[in-house]
PDB file of C-alpha atoms in Angstrom:
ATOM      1  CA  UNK W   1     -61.644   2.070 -23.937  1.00 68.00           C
ATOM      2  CA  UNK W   2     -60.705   0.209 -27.074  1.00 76.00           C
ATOM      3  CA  UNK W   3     -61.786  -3.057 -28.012  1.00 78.00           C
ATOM      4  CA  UNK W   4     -58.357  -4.791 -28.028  1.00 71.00           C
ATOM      5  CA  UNK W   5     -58.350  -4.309 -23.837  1.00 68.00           C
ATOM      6  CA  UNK W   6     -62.043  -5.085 -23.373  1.00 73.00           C
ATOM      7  CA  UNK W   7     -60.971  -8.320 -25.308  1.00 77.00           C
ATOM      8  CA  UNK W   8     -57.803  -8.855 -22.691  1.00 64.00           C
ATOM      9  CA  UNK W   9     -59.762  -8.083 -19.498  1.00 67.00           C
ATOM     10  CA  UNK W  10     -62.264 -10.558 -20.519  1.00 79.00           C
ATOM     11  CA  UNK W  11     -59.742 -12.992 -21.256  1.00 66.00           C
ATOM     12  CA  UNK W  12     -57.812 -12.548 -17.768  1.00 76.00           C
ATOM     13  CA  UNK W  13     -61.460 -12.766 -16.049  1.00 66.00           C
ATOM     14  CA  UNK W  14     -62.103 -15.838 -17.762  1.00 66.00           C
ATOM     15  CA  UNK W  15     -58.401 -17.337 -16.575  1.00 60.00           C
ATOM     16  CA  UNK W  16     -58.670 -16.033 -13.138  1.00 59.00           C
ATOM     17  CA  UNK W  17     -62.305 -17.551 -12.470  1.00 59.00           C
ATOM     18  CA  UNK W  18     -60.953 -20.893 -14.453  1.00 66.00           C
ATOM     19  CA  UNK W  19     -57.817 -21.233 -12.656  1.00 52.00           C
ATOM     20  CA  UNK W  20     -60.079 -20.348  -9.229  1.00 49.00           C
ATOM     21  CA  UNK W  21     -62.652 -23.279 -10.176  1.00 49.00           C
ATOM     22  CA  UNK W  22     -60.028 -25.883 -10.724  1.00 43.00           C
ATOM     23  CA  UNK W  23     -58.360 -24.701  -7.426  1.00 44.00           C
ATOM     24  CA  UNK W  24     -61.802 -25.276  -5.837  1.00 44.00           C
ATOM     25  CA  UNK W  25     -62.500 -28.307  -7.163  1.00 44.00           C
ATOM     26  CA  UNK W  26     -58.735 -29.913  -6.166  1.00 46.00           C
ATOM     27  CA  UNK W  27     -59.117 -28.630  -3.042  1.00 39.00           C
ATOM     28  CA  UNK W  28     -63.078 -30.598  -2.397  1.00 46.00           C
ATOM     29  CA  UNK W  29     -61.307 -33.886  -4.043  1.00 44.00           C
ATOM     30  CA  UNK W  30     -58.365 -33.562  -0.765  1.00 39.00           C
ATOM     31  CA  UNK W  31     -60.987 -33.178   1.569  1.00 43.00           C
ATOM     32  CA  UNK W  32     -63.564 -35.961   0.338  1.00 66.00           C
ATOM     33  CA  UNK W  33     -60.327 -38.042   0.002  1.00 77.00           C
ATOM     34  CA  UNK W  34     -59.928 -36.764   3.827  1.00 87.00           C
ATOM     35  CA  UNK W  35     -63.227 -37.718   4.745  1.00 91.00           C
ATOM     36  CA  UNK W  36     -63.088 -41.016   3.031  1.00 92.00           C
ATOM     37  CA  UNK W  37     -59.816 -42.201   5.155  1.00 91.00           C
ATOM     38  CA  UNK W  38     -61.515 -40.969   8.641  1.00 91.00           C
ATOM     39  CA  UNK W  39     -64.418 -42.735   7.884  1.00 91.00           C
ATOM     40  CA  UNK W  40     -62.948 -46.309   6.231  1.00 93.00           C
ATOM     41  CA  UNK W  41     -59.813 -46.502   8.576  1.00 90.00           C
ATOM     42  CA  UNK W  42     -57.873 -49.678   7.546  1.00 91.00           C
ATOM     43  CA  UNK W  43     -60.680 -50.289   5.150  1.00 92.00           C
ATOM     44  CA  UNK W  44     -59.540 -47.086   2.830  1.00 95.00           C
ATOM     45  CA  UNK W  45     -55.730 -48.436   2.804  1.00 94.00           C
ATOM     46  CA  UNK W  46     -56.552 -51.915   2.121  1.00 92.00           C
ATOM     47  CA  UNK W  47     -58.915 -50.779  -0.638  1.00 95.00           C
ATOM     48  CA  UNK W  48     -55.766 -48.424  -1.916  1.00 95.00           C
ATOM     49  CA  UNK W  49     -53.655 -51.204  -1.660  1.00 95.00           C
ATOM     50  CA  UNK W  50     -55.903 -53.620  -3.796  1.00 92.00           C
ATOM     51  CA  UNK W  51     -56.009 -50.477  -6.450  1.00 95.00           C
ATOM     52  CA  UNK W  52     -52.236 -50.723  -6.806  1.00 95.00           C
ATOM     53  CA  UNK W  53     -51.494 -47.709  -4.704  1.00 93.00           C
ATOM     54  CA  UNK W  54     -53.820 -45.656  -7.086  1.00 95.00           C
ATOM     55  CA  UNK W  55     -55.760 -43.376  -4.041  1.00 93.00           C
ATOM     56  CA  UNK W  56     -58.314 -41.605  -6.946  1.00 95.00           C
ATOM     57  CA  UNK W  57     -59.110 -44.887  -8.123  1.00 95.00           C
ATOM     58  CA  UNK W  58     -59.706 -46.622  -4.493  1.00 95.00           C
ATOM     59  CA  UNK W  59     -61.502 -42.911  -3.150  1.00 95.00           C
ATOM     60  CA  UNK W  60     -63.961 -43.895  -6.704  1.00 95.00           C
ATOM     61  CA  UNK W  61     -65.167 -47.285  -5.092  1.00 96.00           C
ATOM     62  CA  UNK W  62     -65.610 -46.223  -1.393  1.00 96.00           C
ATOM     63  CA  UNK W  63     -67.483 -43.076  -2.639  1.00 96.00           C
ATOM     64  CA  UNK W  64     -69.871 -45.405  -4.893  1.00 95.00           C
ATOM     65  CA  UNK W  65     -69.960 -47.668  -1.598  1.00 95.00           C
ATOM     66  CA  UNK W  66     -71.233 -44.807   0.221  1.00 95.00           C
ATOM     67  CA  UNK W  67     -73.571 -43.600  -2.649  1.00 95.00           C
ATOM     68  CA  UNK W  68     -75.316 -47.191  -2.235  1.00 93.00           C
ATOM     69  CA  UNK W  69     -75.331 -47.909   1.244  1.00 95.00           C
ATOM     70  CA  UNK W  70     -74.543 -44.960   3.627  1.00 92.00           C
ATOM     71  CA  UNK W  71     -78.508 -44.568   4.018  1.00 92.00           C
ATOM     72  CA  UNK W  72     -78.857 -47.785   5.201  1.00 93.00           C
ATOM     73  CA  UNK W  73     -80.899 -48.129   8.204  1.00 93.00           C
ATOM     74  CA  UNK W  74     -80.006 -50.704  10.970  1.00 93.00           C
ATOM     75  CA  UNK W  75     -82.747 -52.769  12.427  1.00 93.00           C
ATOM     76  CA  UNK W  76     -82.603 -54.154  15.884  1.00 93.00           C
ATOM     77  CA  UNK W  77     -82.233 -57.409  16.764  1.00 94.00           C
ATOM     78  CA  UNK W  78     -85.369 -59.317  19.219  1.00 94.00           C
ATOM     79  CA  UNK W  79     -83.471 -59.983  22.626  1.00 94.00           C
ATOM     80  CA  UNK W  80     -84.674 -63.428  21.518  1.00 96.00           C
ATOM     81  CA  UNK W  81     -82.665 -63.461  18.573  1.00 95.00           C
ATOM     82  CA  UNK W  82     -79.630 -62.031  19.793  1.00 96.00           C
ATOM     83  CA  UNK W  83     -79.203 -64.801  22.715  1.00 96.00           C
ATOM     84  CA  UNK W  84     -79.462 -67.174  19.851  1.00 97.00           C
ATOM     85  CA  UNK W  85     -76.973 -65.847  18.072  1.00 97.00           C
ATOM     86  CA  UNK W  86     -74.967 -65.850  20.649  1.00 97.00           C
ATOM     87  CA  UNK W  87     -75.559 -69.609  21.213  1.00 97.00           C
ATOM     88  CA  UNK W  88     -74.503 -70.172  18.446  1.00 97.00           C
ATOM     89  CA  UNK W  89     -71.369 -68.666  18.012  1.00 97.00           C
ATOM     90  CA  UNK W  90     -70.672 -69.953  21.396  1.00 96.00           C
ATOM     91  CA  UNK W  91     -70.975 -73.531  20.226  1.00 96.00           C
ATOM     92  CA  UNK W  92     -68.595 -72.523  16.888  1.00 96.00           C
ATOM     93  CA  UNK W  93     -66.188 -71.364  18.937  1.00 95.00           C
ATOM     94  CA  UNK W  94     -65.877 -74.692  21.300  1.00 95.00           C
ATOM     95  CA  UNK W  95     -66.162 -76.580  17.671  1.00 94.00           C
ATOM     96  CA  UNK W  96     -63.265 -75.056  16.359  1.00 94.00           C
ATOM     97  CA  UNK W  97     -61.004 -77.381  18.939  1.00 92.00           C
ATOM     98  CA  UNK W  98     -61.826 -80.372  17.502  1.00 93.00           C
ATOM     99  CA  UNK W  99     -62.784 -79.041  14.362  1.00 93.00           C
ATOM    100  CA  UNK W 100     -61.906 -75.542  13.046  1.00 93.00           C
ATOM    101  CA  UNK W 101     -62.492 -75.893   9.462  1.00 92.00           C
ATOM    102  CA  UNK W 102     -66.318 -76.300  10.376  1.00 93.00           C
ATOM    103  CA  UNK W 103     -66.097 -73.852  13.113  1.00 94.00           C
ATOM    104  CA  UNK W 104     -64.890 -71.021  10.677  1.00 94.00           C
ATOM    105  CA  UNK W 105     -67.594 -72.286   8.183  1.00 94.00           C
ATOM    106  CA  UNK W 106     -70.267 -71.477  10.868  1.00 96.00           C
ATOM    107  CA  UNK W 107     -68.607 -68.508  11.821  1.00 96.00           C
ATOM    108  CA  UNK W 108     -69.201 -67.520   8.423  1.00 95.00           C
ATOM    109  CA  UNK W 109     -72.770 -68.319   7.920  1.00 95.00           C
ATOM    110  CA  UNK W 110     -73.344 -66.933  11.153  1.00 96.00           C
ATOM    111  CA  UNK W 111     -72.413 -63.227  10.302  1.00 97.00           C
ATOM    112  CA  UNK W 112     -74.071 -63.429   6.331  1.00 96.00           C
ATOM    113  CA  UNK W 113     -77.349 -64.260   8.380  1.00 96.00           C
ATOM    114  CA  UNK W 114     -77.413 -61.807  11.479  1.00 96.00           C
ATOM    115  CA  UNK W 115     -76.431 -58.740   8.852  1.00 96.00           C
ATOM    116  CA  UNK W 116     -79.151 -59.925   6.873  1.00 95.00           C
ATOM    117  CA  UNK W 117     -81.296 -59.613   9.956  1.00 95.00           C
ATOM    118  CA  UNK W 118     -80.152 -56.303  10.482  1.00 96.00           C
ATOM    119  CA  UNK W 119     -81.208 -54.887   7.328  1.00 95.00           C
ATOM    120  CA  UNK W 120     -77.923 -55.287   5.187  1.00 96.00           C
ATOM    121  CA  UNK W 121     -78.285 -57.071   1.721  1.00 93.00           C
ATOM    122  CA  UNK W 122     -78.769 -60.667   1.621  1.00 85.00           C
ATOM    123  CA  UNK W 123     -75.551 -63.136   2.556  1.00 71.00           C
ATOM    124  CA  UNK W 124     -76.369 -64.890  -0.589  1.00 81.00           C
ATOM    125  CA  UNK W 125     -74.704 -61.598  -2.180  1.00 89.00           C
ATOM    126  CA  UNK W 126     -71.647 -61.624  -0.134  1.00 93.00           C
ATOM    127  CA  UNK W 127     -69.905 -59.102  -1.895  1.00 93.00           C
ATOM    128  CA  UNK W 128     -72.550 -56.323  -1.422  1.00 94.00           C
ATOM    129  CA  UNK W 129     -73.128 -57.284   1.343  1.00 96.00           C
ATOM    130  CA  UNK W 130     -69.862 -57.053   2.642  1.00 95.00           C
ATOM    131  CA  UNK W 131     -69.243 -53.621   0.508  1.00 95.00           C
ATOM    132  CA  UNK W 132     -72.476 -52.172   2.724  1.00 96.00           C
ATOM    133  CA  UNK W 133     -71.162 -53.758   5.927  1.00 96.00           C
ATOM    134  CA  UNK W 134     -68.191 -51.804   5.252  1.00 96.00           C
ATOM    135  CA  UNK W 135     -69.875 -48.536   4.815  1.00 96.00           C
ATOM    136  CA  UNK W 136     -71.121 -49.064   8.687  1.00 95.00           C
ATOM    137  CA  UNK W 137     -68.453 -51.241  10.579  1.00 95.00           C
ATOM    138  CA  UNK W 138     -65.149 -50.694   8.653  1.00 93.00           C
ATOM    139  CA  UNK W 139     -63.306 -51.054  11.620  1.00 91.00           C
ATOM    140  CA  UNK W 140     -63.830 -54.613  11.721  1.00 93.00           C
ATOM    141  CA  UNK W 141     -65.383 -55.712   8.218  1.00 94.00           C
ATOM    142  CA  UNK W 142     -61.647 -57.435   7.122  1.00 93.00           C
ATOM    143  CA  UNK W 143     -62.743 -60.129  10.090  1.00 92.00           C
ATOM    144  CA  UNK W 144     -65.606 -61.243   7.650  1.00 95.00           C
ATOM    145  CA  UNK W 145     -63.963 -61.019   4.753  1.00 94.00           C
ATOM    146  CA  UNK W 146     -61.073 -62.938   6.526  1.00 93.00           C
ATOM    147  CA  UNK W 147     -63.470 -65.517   7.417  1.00 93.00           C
ATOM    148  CA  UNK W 148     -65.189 -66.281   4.593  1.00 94.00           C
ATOM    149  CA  UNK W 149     -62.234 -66.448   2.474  1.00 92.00           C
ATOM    150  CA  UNK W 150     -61.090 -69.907   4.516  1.00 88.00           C
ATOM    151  CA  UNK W 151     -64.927 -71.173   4.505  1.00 88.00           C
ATOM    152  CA  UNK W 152     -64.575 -70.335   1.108  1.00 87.00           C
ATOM    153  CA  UNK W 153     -61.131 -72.173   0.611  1.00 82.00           C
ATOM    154  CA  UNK W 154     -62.792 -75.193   2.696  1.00 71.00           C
ATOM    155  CA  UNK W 155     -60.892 -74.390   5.908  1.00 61.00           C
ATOM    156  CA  UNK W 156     -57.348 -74.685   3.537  1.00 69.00           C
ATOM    157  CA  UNK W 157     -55.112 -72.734   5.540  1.00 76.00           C
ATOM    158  CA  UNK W 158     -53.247 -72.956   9.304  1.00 87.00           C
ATOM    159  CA  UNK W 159     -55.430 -73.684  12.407  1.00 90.00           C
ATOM    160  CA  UNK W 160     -53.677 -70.573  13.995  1.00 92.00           C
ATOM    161  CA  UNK W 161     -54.678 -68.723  10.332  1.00 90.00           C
ATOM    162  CA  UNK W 162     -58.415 -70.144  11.409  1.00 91.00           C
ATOM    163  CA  UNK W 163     -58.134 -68.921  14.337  1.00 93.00           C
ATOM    164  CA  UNK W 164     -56.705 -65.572  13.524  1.00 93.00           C
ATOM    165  CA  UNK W 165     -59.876 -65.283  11.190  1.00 92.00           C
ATOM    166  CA  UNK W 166     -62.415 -66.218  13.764  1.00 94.00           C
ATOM    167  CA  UNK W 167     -60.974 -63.847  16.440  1.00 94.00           C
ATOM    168  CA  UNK W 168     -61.286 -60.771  14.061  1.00 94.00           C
ATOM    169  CA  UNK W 169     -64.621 -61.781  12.863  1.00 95.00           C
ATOM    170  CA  UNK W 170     -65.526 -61.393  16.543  1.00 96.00           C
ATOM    171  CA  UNK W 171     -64.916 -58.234  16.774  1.00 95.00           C
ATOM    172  CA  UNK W 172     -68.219 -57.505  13.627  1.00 96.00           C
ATOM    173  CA  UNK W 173     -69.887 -60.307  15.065  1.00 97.00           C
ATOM    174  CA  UNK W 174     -70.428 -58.023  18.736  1.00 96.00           C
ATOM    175  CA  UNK W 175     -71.039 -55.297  16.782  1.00 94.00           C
ATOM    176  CA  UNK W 176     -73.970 -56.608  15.022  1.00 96.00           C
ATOM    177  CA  UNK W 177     -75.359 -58.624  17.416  1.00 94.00           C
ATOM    178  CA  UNK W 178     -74.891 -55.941  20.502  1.00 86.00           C
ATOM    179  CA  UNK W 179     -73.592 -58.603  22.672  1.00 56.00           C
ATOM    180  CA  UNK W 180     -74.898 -56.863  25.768  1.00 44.00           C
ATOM    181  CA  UNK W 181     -77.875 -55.447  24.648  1.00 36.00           C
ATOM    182  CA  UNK W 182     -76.830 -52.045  24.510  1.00 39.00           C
ATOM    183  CA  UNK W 183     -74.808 -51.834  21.595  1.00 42.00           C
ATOM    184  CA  UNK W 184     -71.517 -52.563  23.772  1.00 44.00           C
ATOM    185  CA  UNK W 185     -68.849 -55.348  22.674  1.00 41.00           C
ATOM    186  CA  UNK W 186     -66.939 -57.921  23.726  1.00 45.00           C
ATOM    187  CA  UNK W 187     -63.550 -58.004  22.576  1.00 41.00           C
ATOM    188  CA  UNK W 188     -62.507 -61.555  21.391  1.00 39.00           C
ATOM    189  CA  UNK W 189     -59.105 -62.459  22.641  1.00 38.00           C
ATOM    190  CA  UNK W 190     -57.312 -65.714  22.346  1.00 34.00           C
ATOM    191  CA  UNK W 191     -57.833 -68.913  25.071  1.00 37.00           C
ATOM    192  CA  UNK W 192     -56.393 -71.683  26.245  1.00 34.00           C
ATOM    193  CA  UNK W 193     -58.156 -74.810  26.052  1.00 36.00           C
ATOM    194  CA  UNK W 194     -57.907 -77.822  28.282  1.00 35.00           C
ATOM    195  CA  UNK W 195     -56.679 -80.096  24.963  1.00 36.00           C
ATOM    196  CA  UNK W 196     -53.815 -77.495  24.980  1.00 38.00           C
ATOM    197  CA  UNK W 197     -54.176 -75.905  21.887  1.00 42.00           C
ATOM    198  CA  UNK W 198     -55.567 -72.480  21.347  1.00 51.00           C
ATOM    199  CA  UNK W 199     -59.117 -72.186  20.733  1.00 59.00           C
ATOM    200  CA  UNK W 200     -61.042 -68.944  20.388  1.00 64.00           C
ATOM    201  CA  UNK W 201     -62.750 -66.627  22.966  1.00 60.00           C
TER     202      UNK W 201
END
């Protein structure tokens, strides 16, 4: 055999087993992009949305979110603990009648401190925390992020915006505290109140 087609058959190797890896390695981004959609839900389009549409550049962040937090271990809540959360949001949500921008404000401080309590970073980091919370409840993390964004504004929005906000952040506030004691929520759904406007519920 003569060296000119040793050379050629070790050049088509070489393209077959380089075109091969870059098929493999397109083919593992599509899936992790895949797994990243099932996982985030409406988190992984508003996160593509807030990257201009770019999907690589959104798939980039959730991936490092997972990286960081997707070991994260959950710690329960004392029974004790949990009823007083509950209290608590209980009195924010008959607060926000007469007073929603405090209610929401509550609401807010309320969910920083019981995912502390569960083991998530520190509310005085919101934006870790809220990227770990995410990682773990990302079916109802925008409710927080809702939230705080009016406590944040000083209640400068809508009532029915407020209220919007404090309904969704319902939804991560059962999650967390595991309103029943086993792990089961509540779904928050809008009430009428005997001053006739809507409160929450």
């Amino acid at each position: 055999m003569s060296t000119g087609l040793i050379i050629a058959l070790i050049v088509i190797a070489a393209v077959v087993v380089i075109g091969a890896a870059v098929l493999a390695l397109r083919a593992r981004g599509q899936g992790n992009g895949r797994s990243l959609k099932r996982r985030f839900g409406p988190e992984y389009e508003r996160t593509v949305a807030r990257h201009d549409g770019d999907t690589k550049a959104a798939e980039r962040e959730l991936a490092e979110r997972v990286r960081r937090h997707g070991d994260l271990r959950e710690r329960e809540l004392e029974p004790e603990r949990r009823q007083e959360y509950e209290a608590r949001w209980a009195a924010a949500q008959e607060r926000f009648v007469e007073s929603p921008r405090e209610a929401v404000g509550e609401a807010d401080r309320l969910l920083a401190s019981v995912a502390g309590e569960r083991g998530f970073p520190d509310g005085g980091q919101y934006e870790e925390q809220l990227s770990a919370l995410s990682v773990h409840h990302a079916g109802h993390v925008d409710g927080y992020r809702r939230v705080h964004r009016v406590a944040a504004d000083g209640g400068d929005g809508s009532t029915e915006e407020m209220r919007e906000a404090m309904v969704e952040a319902r939804h991560l506030f059962d999650e967390l505290v595991g309103s029943d004691g086993h792990g089961r929520r509540r779904h928050a759904r809008p009430a009428a109140t005997s001053h006739g406007s809507r409160g929450v519920e």
